[in-house]
Amino acid sequence: ASASTFLRGDNAWASAGGDNSAAFFAYATSNQTLVSNTQTKLVLDTETFDSDSAFDKDTNYRFTVPTGKGGKYLIYASADMKSSTHTEVREGGIFIYKNGAEVQVSLQGYFGPDANDAYDINPTLTGVMDLAEDDYIELWGFITVRSGTPTIRGDTGRTRTYMGAHRLIGV
């Protein structure tokens, strides 16, 4: 017995806890202009944490699974989308790309083409994905606007557009 072990119900000793790294949380600090109805990789240029220095916030804006850290990952993301013109957003969505291909989609905040367009929407996604060493994931998004400039919002004071993940243990 020690501070890092516990007695199981079958009277066997087991190690407590586990290591769910690699883990990261990255977000956008400035606005990104998009082309209406065109998928674009989102620029996440700041990290809150990055346990294994595996998120590239300077060039590719992607997380690459480090050596020995393959497994199931909980991935979550959101994007704050708007049009420069009031009430002109028709739809928007975010996508997780794995190794350059779209694998998980959230198309929240759909608004019909004739009425009820919005100024601001926030599609989100959460999911579990199997990732092997050297796999990489990226956040992509699209927004369709009736008029105005489609924008993904970033902010230095709060996290409007972000992606994060951590490896799951025990599964």
PDB file of C-alpha atoms in Angstrom:
ATOM      1  CA  ALA A   1       0.000   0.000   0.000  1.00  0.00           C
ATOM      2  CA  SER A   2       1.078   3.547  -0.751  1.00  0.00           C
ATOM      3  CA  ALA A   3      -0.345   6.957  -1.630  1.00  0.00           C
ATOM      4  CA  SER A   4      -0.626   5.870  -5.285  1.00  0.00           C
ATOM      5  CA  THR A   5      -2.293   2.455  -4.792  1.00  0.00           C
ATOM      6  CA  PHE A   6      -5.608   1.276  -3.433  1.00  0.00           C
ATOM      7  CA  LEU A   7      -7.138  -2.012  -2.319  1.00  0.00           C
ATOM      8  CA  ARG A   8      -9.714  -3.255  -4.836  1.00  0.00           C
ATOM      9  CA  GLY A   9     -12.857  -5.162  -3.889  1.00  0.00           C
ATOM     10  CA  ASP A  10     -11.149  -8.468  -4.753  1.00  0.00           C
ATOM     11  CA  ASN A  11      -8.396  -7.673  -2.164  1.00  0.00           C
ATOM     12  CA  ALA A  12      -5.788  -6.974  -4.855  1.00  0.00           C
ATOM     13  CA  TRP A  13      -3.720  -3.765  -4.906  1.00  0.00           C
ATOM     14  CA  ALA A  14      -4.055  -1.500  -7.951  1.00  0.00           C
ATOM     15  CA  SER A  15      -2.487   1.780  -9.042  1.00  0.00           C
ATOM     16  CA  ALA A  16      -4.637   4.850  -8.629  1.00  0.00           C
ATOM     17  CA  GLY A  17      -5.259   7.383 -11.379  1.00  0.00           C
ATOM     18  CA  GLY A  18      -3.818   7.374 -14.841  1.00  0.00           C
ATOM     19  CA  ASP A  19      -2.328   9.631 -17.475  1.00  0.00           C
ATOM     20  CA  ASN A  20      -4.818  11.194 -19.866  1.00  0.00           C
ATOM     21  CA  SER A  21      -2.255  13.253 -21.726  1.00  0.00           C
ATOM     22  CA  ALA A  22      -1.810  14.351 -24.438  1.00  0.00           C
ATOM     23  CA  ALA A  23      -4.229  17.190 -23.843  1.00  0.00           C
ATOM     24  CA  PHE A  24      -4.623  20.729 -25.183  1.00  0.00           C
ATOM     25  CA  PHE A  25      -6.957  23.714 -25.440  1.00  0.00           C
ATOM     26  CA  ALA A  26      -6.401  26.280 -28.196  1.00  0.00           C
ATOM     27  CA  TYR A  27      -8.420  29.313 -29.289  1.00  0.00           C
ATOM     28  CA  ALA A  28      -8.523  32.223 -31.732  1.00  0.00           C
ATOM     29  CA  THR A  29      -7.483  35.680 -30.522  1.00  0.00           C
ATOM     30  CA  SER A  30      -8.484  37.639 -33.626  1.00  0.00           C
ATOM     31  CA  ASN A  31     -11.291  37.587 -36.175  1.00  0.00           C
ATOM     32  CA  GLN A  32     -10.929  35.509 -39.334  1.00  0.00           C
ATOM     33  CA  THR A  33     -12.767  36.516 -42.507  1.00  0.00           C
ATOM     34  CA  LEU A  34     -14.185  33.629 -44.529  1.00  0.00           C
ATOM     35  CA  VAL A  35     -15.678  33.253 -47.988  1.00  0.00           C
ATOM     36  CA  SER A  36     -19.414  32.566 -47.756  1.00  0.00           C
ATOM     37  CA  ASN A  37     -20.306  28.856 -47.998  1.00  0.00           C
ATOM     38  CA  THR A  38     -16.660  27.719 -48.265  1.00  0.00           C
ATOM     39  CA  GLN A  39     -14.947  25.386 -45.799  1.00  0.00           C
ATOM     40  CA  THR A  40     -11.851  27.020 -44.282  1.00  0.00           C
ATOM     41  CA  LYS A  41      -9.334  25.897 -41.676  1.00  0.00           C
ATOM     42  CA  LEU A  42      -9.780  28.020 -38.542  1.00  0.00           C
ATOM     43  CA  VAL A  43      -6.775  29.820 -37.067  1.00  0.00           C
ATOM     44  CA  LEU A  44      -6.335  28.887 -33.390  1.00  0.00           C
ATOM     45  CA  ASP A  45      -3.287  30.917 -32.421  1.00  0.00           C
ATOM     46  CA  THR A  46      -3.204  30.712 -28.622  1.00  0.00           C
ATOM     47  CA  GLU A  47      -3.049  27.833 -26.150  1.00  0.00           C
ATOM     48  CA  THR A  48      -4.387  27.735 -22.614  1.00  0.00           C
ATOM     49  CA  PHE A  49      -2.522  24.449 -22.063  1.00  0.00           C
ATOM     50  CA  ASP A  50      -0.711  21.866 -24.166  1.00  0.00           C
ATOM     51  CA  SER A  51       0.622  18.970 -22.064  1.00  0.00           C
ATOM     52  CA  ASP A  52       2.904  17.528 -24.749  1.00  0.00           C
ATOM     53  CA  SER A  53       3.572  20.574 -26.964  1.00  0.00           C
ATOM     54  CA  ALA A  54       1.584  18.755 -29.650  1.00  0.00           C
ATOM     55  CA  PHE A  55      -0.629  21.619 -30.879  1.00  0.00           C
ATOM     56  CA  ASP A  56       0.920  23.841 -33.569  1.00  0.00           C
ATOM     57  CA  LYS A  57      -0.437  27.333 -32.864  1.00  0.00           C
ATOM     58  CA  ASP A  58       2.001  29.111 -35.187  1.00  0.00           C
ATOM     59  CA  THR A  59       1.802  27.459 -38.613  1.00  0.00           C
ATOM     60  CA  ASN A  60      -0.648  24.587 -39.208  1.00  0.00           C
ATOM     61  CA  TYR A  61      -3.104  25.130 -36.304  1.00  0.00           C
ATOM     62  CA  ARG A  62      -3.370  21.400 -35.670  1.00  0.00           C
ATOM     63  CA  PHE A  63      -2.910  18.824 -32.939  1.00  0.00           C
ATOM     64  CA  THR A  64      -0.606  15.889 -33.768  1.00  0.00           C
ATOM     65  CA  VAL A  65      -0.727  12.804 -31.544  1.00  0.00           C
ATOM     66  CA  PRO A  66       2.700  12.368 -29.898  1.00  0.00           C
ATOM     67  CA  THR A  67       4.683   9.144 -29.789  1.00  0.00           C
ATOM     68  CA  GLY A  68       3.141   6.678 -27.335  1.00  0.00           C
ATOM     69  CA  LYS A  69      -0.098   8.707 -26.947  1.00  0.00           C
ATOM     70  CA  GLY A  70      -2.438   6.945 -29.379  1.00  0.00           C
ATOM     71  CA  GLY A  71      -5.904   5.970 -28.154  1.00  0.00           C
ATOM     72  CA  LYS A  72      -9.407   7.349 -27.785  1.00  0.00           C
ATOM     73  CA  TYR A  73      -9.649  11.139 -27.461  1.00  0.00           C
ATOM     74  CA  LEU A  74     -12.507  13.346 -26.317  1.00  0.00           C
ATOM     75  CA  ILE A  75     -12.575  16.278 -28.755  1.00  0.00           C
ATOM     76  CA  TYR A  76     -14.658  19.432 -28.391  1.00  0.00           C
ATOM     77  CA  ALA A  77     -14.892  22.653 -30.382  1.00  0.00           C
ATOM     78  CA  SER A  78     -16.988  25.757 -31.006  1.00  0.00           C
ATOM     79  CA  ALA A  79     -16.917  28.756 -33.313  1.00  0.00           C
ATOM     80  CA  ASP A  80     -18.492  32.189 -32.876  1.00  0.00           C
ATOM     81  CA  MET A  81     -19.756  33.156 -36.340  1.00  0.00           C
ATOM     82  CA  LYS A  82     -21.262  36.416 -37.529  1.00  0.00           C
ATOM     83  CA  SER A  83     -21.980  38.611 -40.529  1.00  0.00           C
ATOM     84  CA  SER A  84     -20.909  42.246 -40.730  1.00  0.00           C
ATOM     85  CA  THR A  85     -24.531  43.006 -41.654  1.00  0.00           C
ATOM     86  CA  HIS A  86     -27.221  42.517 -39.012  1.00  0.00           C
ATOM     87  CA  THR A  87     -29.411  39.402 -39.310  1.00  0.00           C
ATOM     88  CA  GLU A  88     -27.782  38.018 -42.452  1.00  0.00           C
ATOM     89  CA  VAL A  89     -26.332  34.632 -41.339  1.00  0.00           C
ATOM     90  CA  ARG A  90     -28.163  31.776 -43.052  1.00  0.00           C
ATOM     91  CA  GLU A  91     -26.204  28.806 -41.700  1.00  0.00           C
ATOM     92  CA  GLY A  92     -22.848  27.784 -40.323  1.00  0.00           C
ATOM     93  CA  GLY A  93     -21.004  24.706 -39.169  1.00  0.00           C
ATOM     94  CA  ILE A  94     -17.709  23.391 -37.867  1.00  0.00           C
ATOM     95  CA  PHE A  95     -15.850  20.243 -38.814  1.00  0.00           C
ATOM     96  CA  ILE A  96     -13.048  18.158 -37.354  1.00  0.00           C
ATOM     97  CA  TYR A  97     -10.585  17.043 -40.025  1.00  0.00           C
ATOM     98  CA  LYS A  98      -8.399  14.001 -39.300  1.00  0.00           C
ATOM     99  CA  ASN A  99      -5.279  13.686 -41.444  1.00  0.00           C
ATOM    100  CA  GLY A 100      -6.766  16.125 -43.966  1.00  0.00           C
ATOM    101  CA  ALA A 101     -10.256  14.594 -44.300  1.00  0.00           C
ATOM    102  CA  GLU A 102     -13.557  15.594 -42.680  1.00  0.00           C
ATOM    103  CA  VAL A 103     -14.701  13.073 -40.050  1.00  0.00           C
ATOM    104  CA  GLN A 104     -17.112  14.734 -37.614  1.00  0.00           C
ATOM    105  CA  VAL A 105     -19.692  17.426 -38.328  1.00  0.00           C
ATOM    106  CA  SER A 106     -21.887  19.719 -36.281  1.00  0.00           C
ATOM    107  CA  LEU A 107     -24.262  21.831 -38.334  1.00  0.00           C
ATOM    108  CA  GLN A 108     -26.043  23.703 -35.583  1.00  0.00           C
ATOM    109  CA  GLY A 109     -27.754  27.019 -36.055  1.00  0.00           C
ATOM    110  CA  TYR A 110     -29.358  26.482 -39.459  1.00  0.00           C
ATOM    111  CA  PHE A 111     -31.594  29.335 -40.479  1.00  0.00           C
ATOM    112  CA  GLY A 112     -33.936  29.258 -43.509  1.00  0.00           C
ATOM    113  CA  PRO A 113     -33.174  31.350 -46.587  1.00  0.00           C
ATOM    114  CA  ASP A 114     -36.324  33.482 -46.435  1.00  0.00           C
ATOM    115  CA  ALA A 115     -36.780  34.385 -42.764  1.00  0.00           C
ATOM    116  CA  ASN A 116     -35.209  34.219 -39.332  1.00  0.00           C
ATOM    117  CA  ASP A 117     -31.611  34.807 -40.370  1.00  0.00           C
ATOM    118  CA  ALA A 118     -29.273  35.584 -37.485  1.00  0.00           C
ATOM    119  CA  TYR A 119     -26.465  38.005 -36.704  1.00  0.00           C
ATOM    120  CA  ASP A 120     -24.442  35.551 -34.638  1.00  0.00           C
ATOM    121  CA  ILE A 121     -24.406  31.752 -34.283  1.00  0.00           C
ATOM    122  CA  ASN A 122     -22.220  29.317 -32.304  1.00  0.00           C
ATOM    123  CA  PRO A 123     -22.062  25.783 -33.711  1.00  0.00           C
ATOM    124  CA  THR A 124     -20.386  23.304 -31.345  1.00  0.00           C
ATOM    125  CA  LEU A 125     -19.324  19.682 -31.433  1.00  0.00           C
ATOM    126  CA  THR A 126     -18.157  17.038 -29.000  1.00  0.00           C
ATOM    127  CA  GLY A 127     -17.134  13.504 -29.821  1.00  0.00           C
ATOM    128  CA  VAL A 128     -14.776  10.607 -29.197  1.00  0.00           C
ATOM    129  CA  MET A 129     -12.280   9.660 -31.876  1.00  0.00           C
ATOM    130  CA  ASP A 130      -9.616   6.961 -32.206  1.00  0.00           C
ATOM    131  CA  LEU A 131      -6.264   8.602 -32.916  1.00  0.00           C
ATOM    132  CA  ALA A 132      -2.946   6.849 -33.545  1.00  0.00           C
ATOM    133  CA  GLU A 133       0.580   8.244 -33.249  1.00  0.00           C
ATOM    134  CA  ASP A 134       1.188  10.985 -35.845  1.00  0.00           C
ATOM    135  CA  ASP A 135      -2.535  11.402 -36.649  1.00  0.00           C
ATOM    136  CA  TYR A 136      -3.499  15.059 -36.682  1.00  0.00           C
ATOM    137  CA  ILE A 137      -6.766  16.936 -36.222  1.00  0.00           C
ATOM    138  CA  GLU A 138      -7.772  20.418 -37.332  1.00  0.00           C
ATOM    139  CA  LEU A 139     -10.830  22.635 -36.901  1.00  0.00           C
ATOM    140  CA  TRP A 140     -12.536  23.792 -40.086  1.00  0.00           C
ATOM    141  CA  GLY A 141     -15.662  25.908 -40.468  1.00  0.00           C
ATOM    142  CA  PHE A 142     -18.054  27.480 -42.926  1.00  0.00           C
ATOM    143  CA  ILE A 143     -20.685  30.180 -42.763  1.00  0.00           C
ATOM    144  CA  THR A 144     -23.240  31.170 -45.371  1.00  0.00           C
ATOM    145  CA  VAL A 145     -24.427  34.780 -45.291  1.00  0.00           C
ATOM    146  CA  ARG A 146     -27.092  36.591 -47.298  1.00  0.00           C
ATOM    147  CA  SER A 147     -24.946  39.738 -47.347  1.00  0.00           C
ATOM    148  CA  GLY A 148     -22.034  41.281 -45.495  1.00  0.00           C
ATOM    149  CA  THR A 149     -18.685  39.789 -44.548  1.00  0.00           C
ATOM    150  CA  PRO A 150     -18.727  36.298 -42.953  1.00  0.00           C
ATOM    151  CA  THR A 151     -16.463  36.228 -39.907  1.00  0.00           C
ATOM    152  CA  ILE A 152     -15.256  33.768 -37.294  1.00  0.00           C
ATOM    153  CA  ARG A 153     -14.710  35.766 -34.116  1.00  0.00           C
ATOM    154  CA  GLY A 154     -11.664  35.562 -31.917  1.00  0.00           C
ATOM    155  CA  ASP A 155     -10.936  37.463 -28.725  1.00  0.00           C
ATOM    156  CA  THR A 156      -7.998  37.971 -26.387  1.00  0.00           C
ATOM    157  CA  GLY A 157     -10.231  38.300 -23.322  1.00  0.00           C
ATOM    158  CA  ARG A 158     -12.408  35.212 -23.752  1.00  0.00           C
ATOM    159  CA  THR A 159     -12.607  32.046 -25.791  1.00  0.00           C
ATOM    160  CA  ARG A 160     -15.125  32.521 -28.594  1.00  0.00           C
ATOM    161  CA  THR A 161     -13.669  30.065 -31.142  1.00  0.00           C
ATOM    162  CA  TYR A 162     -11.776  27.055 -29.794  1.00  0.00           C
ATOM    163  CA  MET A 163     -10.836  23.387 -29.946  1.00  0.00           C
ATOM    164  CA  GLY A 164      -9.576  21.078 -27.237  1.00  0.00           C
ATOM    165  CA  ALA A 165      -8.955  17.384 -26.659  1.00  0.00           C
ATOM    166  CA  HIS A 166      -7.608  14.909 -24.139  1.00  0.00           C
ATOM    167  CA  ARG A 167      -6.830  11.223 -24.245  1.00  0.00           C
ATOM    168  CA  LEU A 168      -9.288   8.976 -22.409  1.00  0.00           C
ATOM    169  CA  ILE A 169      -7.965   6.383 -19.987  1.00  0.00           C
ATOM    170  CA  GLY A 170      -9.512   3.065 -19.058  1.00  0.00           C
ATOM    171  CA  VAL A 171     -11.306   2.536 -22.387  1.00  0.00           C
TER     172      VAL A 171
END
